[in-house]
Tab-separated table of C-alpha atoms in Angstrom:
chain	number	residue	atom	x	y	z
A	1	ASP	CA	-10.312	-31.711	17.487
A	2	HIS	CA	-11.355	-30.839	13.922
A	3	ALA	CA	-9.999	-33.848	12.006
A	4	GLY	CA	-12.242	-34.698	9.070
A	5	LYS	CA	-13.388	-31.121	8.519
A	6	THR	CA	-12.082	-28.597	6.012
A	7	ALA	CA	-10.176	-25.386	6.672
A	8	SER	CA	-13.184	-23.395	5.503
A	9	GLU	CA	-15.523	-25.149	7.921
A	10	VAL	CA	-13.300	-24.303	10.868
A	11	SER	CA	-11.849	-20.894	10.013
A	12	GLY	CA	-14.002	-19.523	7.205
A	13	VAL	CA	-11.085	-19.477	4.739
A	14	GLY	CA	-8.965	-22.088	2.991
A	15	GLY	CA	-11.655	-23.780	0.952
A	16	ASP	CA	-11.610	-27.575	0.860
A	17	ILE	CA	-8.144	-28.027	2.377
A	18	PRO	CA	-8.589	-31.068	4.626
A	19	ILE	CA	-7.769	-31.132	8.333
A	20	LEU	CA	-6.118	-34.428	9.178
A	21	GLY	CA	-5.677	-36.222	12.467
A	22	SER	CA	-2.121	-37.496	11.975
A	23	ILE	CA	0.994	-37.148	9.858
A	24	GLU	CA	0.412	-40.664	8.505
A	25	GLU	CA	-2.743	-39.524	6.724
A	26	THR	CA	-0.702	-37.209	4.494
A	27	PHE	CA	1.497	-39.936	3.023
A	28	SER	CA	-1.070	-41.118	0.474
A	29	MET	CA	-2.114	-37.567	-0.443
A	30	GLY	CA	1.107	-36.509	-2.172
A	31	ALA	CA	2.404	-34.197	0.544
A	32	ASP	CA	5.990	-33.139	-0.210
A	33	ALA	CA	6.658	-30.569	2.537
A	34	MET	CA	5.971	-30.144	6.236
A	35	LEU	CA	5.866	-26.523	7.397
A	36	LEU	CA	6.699	-25.808	11.041
A	37	GLY	CA	4.832	-22.515	11.146
A	38	CYS	CA	3.804	-21.975	14.767
A	39	ALA	CA	5.282	-18.910	16.478
A	40	PHE	CA	6.174	-19.986	19.997
A	41	THR	CA	7.724	-17.428	22.342
A	42	GLY	CA	11.462	-17.889	21.966
A	43	GLY	CA	11.043	-20.097	18.901
A	44	LYS	CA	11.765	-23.403	20.666
A	45	LEU	CA	11.055	-26.756	19.000
A	46	PRO	CA	8.582	-28.785	21.110
A	47	ASP	CA	9.887	-32.262	21.942
A	48	ARG	CA	6.503	-33.767	21.006
A	49	TRP	CA	7.093	-32.703	17.375
A	50	ARG	CA	10.244	-34.781	16.927
A	51	LYS	CA	8.531	-38.076	16.093
A	52	ASP	CA	6.331	-36.477	13.405
A	53	ILE	CA	9.306	-34.674	11.840
A	54	ILE	CA	11.215	-37.952	11.656
A	55	LYS	CA	8.187	-39.764	10.189
A	56	ALA	CA	7.858	-37.045	7.538
A	57	LEU	CA	11.516	-37.338	6.526
A	58	GLU	CA	11.291	-41.126	6.395
A	59	ASN	CA	8.295	-40.885	4.061
A	60	GLY	CA	9.741	-38.532	1.459
A	61	ILE	CA	8.650	-35.203	2.929
A	62	ASP	CA	10.984	-32.190	3.250
A	63	VAL	CA	10.732	-30.129	6.443
A	64	ILE	CA	10.612	-26.310	6.315
A	65	ASN	CA	11.296	-24.822	9.716
A	66	GLY	CA	10.323	-21.385	11.003
A	67	LEU	CA	11.618	-21.773	14.557
A	68	HIS	CA	14.789	-20.416	16.169
A	69	ASP	CA	15.906	-24.000	16.891
A	70	PHE	CA	17.577	-25.064	13.649
A	71	LEU	CA	16.909	-28.552	12.278
A	72	ASN	CA	20.294	-28.566	10.564
A	73	ALA	CA	21.946	-28.279	13.983
A	74	ASP	CA	20.239	-31.458	15.210
A	75	GLU	CA	22.304	-34.577	14.516
A	76	GLN	CA	19.315	-36.934	14.468
A	77	PHE	CA	17.314	-34.847	11.981
A	78	VAL	CA	20.363	-34.364	9.749
A	79	SER	CA	21.093	-38.092	9.768
A	80	VAL	CA	17.513	-39.130	8.934
A	81	ALA	CA	17.240	-36.469	6.216
A	82	ARG	CA	20.493	-37.631	4.612
A	83	GLU	CA	19.477	-41.289	4.724
A	84	ASN	CA	16.189	-40.488	2.949
A	85	GLY	CA	17.415	-37.819	0.533
A	86	ARG	CA	15.262	-35.124	2.121
A	87	SER	CA	15.901	-31.423	2.739
A	88	LEU	CA	15.866	-29.515	6.035
A	89	ILE	CA	15.200	-25.832	5.373
A	90	ASP	CA	15.725	-23.420	8.288
A	91	LEU	CA	13.998	-20.174	7.299
A	92	ARG	CA	15.441	-18.186	10.194
A	93	ASN	CA	18.991	-18.829	9.072
A	94	PRO	CA	20.458	-15.296	8.790
A	95	PRO	CA	21.901	-14.029	5.505
A	96	ASP	CA	25.641	-14.232	4.923
A	97	TYR	CA	25.888	-10.497	4.182
A	98	PHE	CA	25.692	-7.646	6.665
A	99	GLU	CA	25.546	-3.888	6.141
A	100	VAL	CA	24.795	-1.078	8.557
A	101	GLY	CA	21.705	0.961	7.617
A	102	THR	CA	22.316	4.251	5.817
A	103	GLY	CA	18.822	5.323	4.726
A	104	ARG	CA	19.221	4.008	1.175
A	105	ALA	CA	15.586	2.889	1.012
A	106	ALA	CA	14.475	6.537	1.033
A	107	LEU	CA	15.971	6.941	-2.443
A	108	VAL	CA	14.034	4.250	-4.315
A	109	ASN	CA	11.478	5.305	-6.918
A	110	ALA	CA	8.869	2.816	-5.731
A	111	ASN	CA	6.393	3.738	-3.015
A	112	THR	CA	7.436	1.812	0.112
A	113	VAL	CA	4.645	0.816	2.519
A	114	LEU	CA	5.539	-0.690	5.907
A	115	THR	CA	2.653	-2.140	7.911
A	116	VAL	CA	2.740	-1.384	11.638
A	117	GLY	CA	0.439	-2.177	14.551
A	118	THR	CA	-0.135	-1.882	18.261
A	119	ASP	CA	0.845	-5.488	19.037
A	120	CYS	CA	2.072	-8.788	17.605
A	121	SER	CA	-0.344	-10.938	15.586
A	122	VAL	CA	-2.729	-8.156	14.574
A	123	GLY	CA	-2.548	-8.763	10.804
A	124	LYS	CA	0.473	-6.834	9.499
A	125	MET	CA	1.577	-9.623	7.173
A	126	THR	CA	-1.950	-10.324	5.927
A	127	THR	CA	-2.517	-6.621	5.285
A	128	SER	CA	0.739	-6.376	3.320
A	129	LEU	CA	-0.219	-9.369	1.183
A	130	GLU	CA	-3.727	-8.048	0.525
A	131	LEU	CA	-2.362	-4.623	-0.432
A	132	ARG	CA	0.049	-6.272	-2.857
A	133	THR	CA	-2.785	-8.329	-4.360
A	134	GLU	CA	-5.011	-5.265	-4.769
A	135	ALA	CA	-2.209	-3.191	-6.319
A	136	VAL	CA	-1.597	-5.899	-8.921
A	137	LYS	CA	-5.337	-6.051	-9.648
A	138	ARG	CA	-5.185	-2.324	-10.388
A	139	GLY	CA	-2.402	-2.811	-12.901
A	140	LYS	CA	0.508	-1.787	-10.674
A	141	LYS	CA	3.795	-3.620	-10.297
A	142	ALA	CA	4.103	-4.571	-6.635
A	143	ARG	CA	6.311	-6.728	-4.436
A	144	PHE	CA	5.805	-8.151	-0.973
A	145	VAL	CA	8.885	-8.162	1.271
A	146	ALA	CA	8.736	-10.772	4.030
A	147	THR	CA	10.486	-10.080	7.321
A	148	GLY	CA	9.361	-13.197	9.200
A	149	GLN	CA	9.358	-16.926	8.652
A	150	THR	CA	5.677	-17.291	7.676
A	151	GLY	CA	5.925	-14.517	5.105
A	152	ILE	CA	8.951	-16.230	3.585
A	153	MET	CA	6.940	-19.462	3.289
A	154	ILE	CA	4.293	-17.548	1.325
A	155	ASP	CA	6.607	-15.439	-0.856
A	156	GLY	CA	10.327	-16.166	-1.042
A	157	LEU	CA	11.758	-12.611	-1.015
A	158	GLY	CA	12.658	-11.937	2.590
A	159	VAL	CA	14.731	-12.471	5.711
A	160	ALA	CA	13.629	-13.436	9.223
A	161	ILE	CA	14.789	-10.130	10.628
A	162	ASP	CA	14.612	-11.203	14.273
A	163	ARG	CA	17.584	-13.521	13.655
A	164	VAL	CA	19.850	-10.769	12.293
A	165	ILE	CA	22.434	-9.127	14.585
A	166	GLY	CA	20.979	-5.874	15.918
A	167	ASP	CA	23.546	-3.569	14.281
A	168	PHE	CA	22.641	-4.907	10.842
A	169	MET	CA	18.847	-5.267	10.991
A	170	ALA	CA	18.128	-1.925	9.326
A	171	GLY	CA	20.747	-2.561	6.659
A	172	VAL	CA	19.239	-5.929	5.768
A	173	VAL	CA	15.781	-4.323	5.516
A	174	GLU	CA	17.215	-1.617	3.254
A	175	ASP	CA	18.671	-4.263	0.977
A	176	LEU	CA	15.321	-6.067	0.788
A	177	VAL	CA	13.505	-2.837	-0.091
A	178	LEU	CA	16.042	-2.065	-2.808
A	179	LYS	CA	15.570	-5.538	-4.296
A	180	GLY	CA	11.783	-5.276	-4.073
A	181	ALA	CA	11.801	-1.817	-5.665
A	182	GLU	CA	13.474	-3.031	-8.835
A	183	ASP	CA	10.907	-2.443	-11.598
A	184	SER	CA	8.096	-1.993	-9.018
A	185	ASP	CA	5.576	0.742	-8.325
A	186	TYR	CA	4.977	-0.391	-4.743
A	187	VAL	CA	6.947	-2.340	-2.151
A	188	PHE	CA	4.854	-3.672	0.737
A	189	VAL	CA	7.063	-4.508	3.727
A	190	GLU	CA	5.747	-6.924	6.326
A	191	GLY	CA	5.817	-5.345	9.780
A	192	GLN	CA	6.894	-7.126	12.958
A	193	GLY	CA	6.030	-6.624	16.625
A	194	SER	CA	5.162	-3.135	17.817
A	195	ILE	CA	7.173	-0.054	18.720
A	196	CYS	CA	5.591	-0.161	22.200
A	197	HIS	CA	6.107	-3.903	22.786
A	198	PRO	CA	8.559	-4.575	25.653
A	199	GLY	CA	10.029	-7.626	23.928
A	200	TYR	CA	9.873	-7.028	20.183
A	201	SER	CA	10.203	-3.261	19.737
A	202	PRO	CA	13.876	-3.453	18.593
A	203	VAL	CA	12.780	-5.364	15.474
A	204	THR	CA	9.996	-2.855	14.805
A	205	LEU	CA	12.354	0.117	15.089
A	206	SER	CA	14.853	-1.499	12.728
A	207	LEU	CA	12.082	-2.004	10.177
A	208	LEU	CA	11.000	1.626	10.476
A	209	HIS	CA	14.567	2.821	9.938
A	210	GLY	CA	15.441	0.272	7.264
A	211	ALA	CA	12.312	0.890	5.186
A	212	ALA	CA	12.831	4.660	5.638
């Protein structure tokens, strides 16, 4: 609907980033990555996206995936990526280490700030990023810890916590806080869901416990 406009014209932010009408328009603009950043309930890959993902791979573009459906588990995507020397990056792939939470994050010297809210999509990640930016402006050493796929796309330190086995969620968060606290004054942890949300409260509680 907004093809031909800029991000700023439509949303008020993003400057002159162009809004395009098709994947083909990106090929001559030097695009090297396609980000699948929408947050559908359940994280399913829409069938209508398949043709654009394949076109991207065939035209030298890596695909970075934030959904629960993994591209690397799809034989067609894997085959096309291999044929064209492209990468499929599944951000929700869980870490290969697991530890039960023990409250270790309470012992770090850095100030740990976890953003929370009354619902999903109320700005917890954006707030964490802005706090990190402001802390750095004030001469403080600060890290942002991502706990969801979009945050990881913005700043690499993080794990999509909703893909971690429940017993180990808090332990993974602890580990992230410990890493972020190394030589930092502040660690800003991206919140997820809401403690009163019927679907996503387990993730929120694990973040509260893991970040101590």
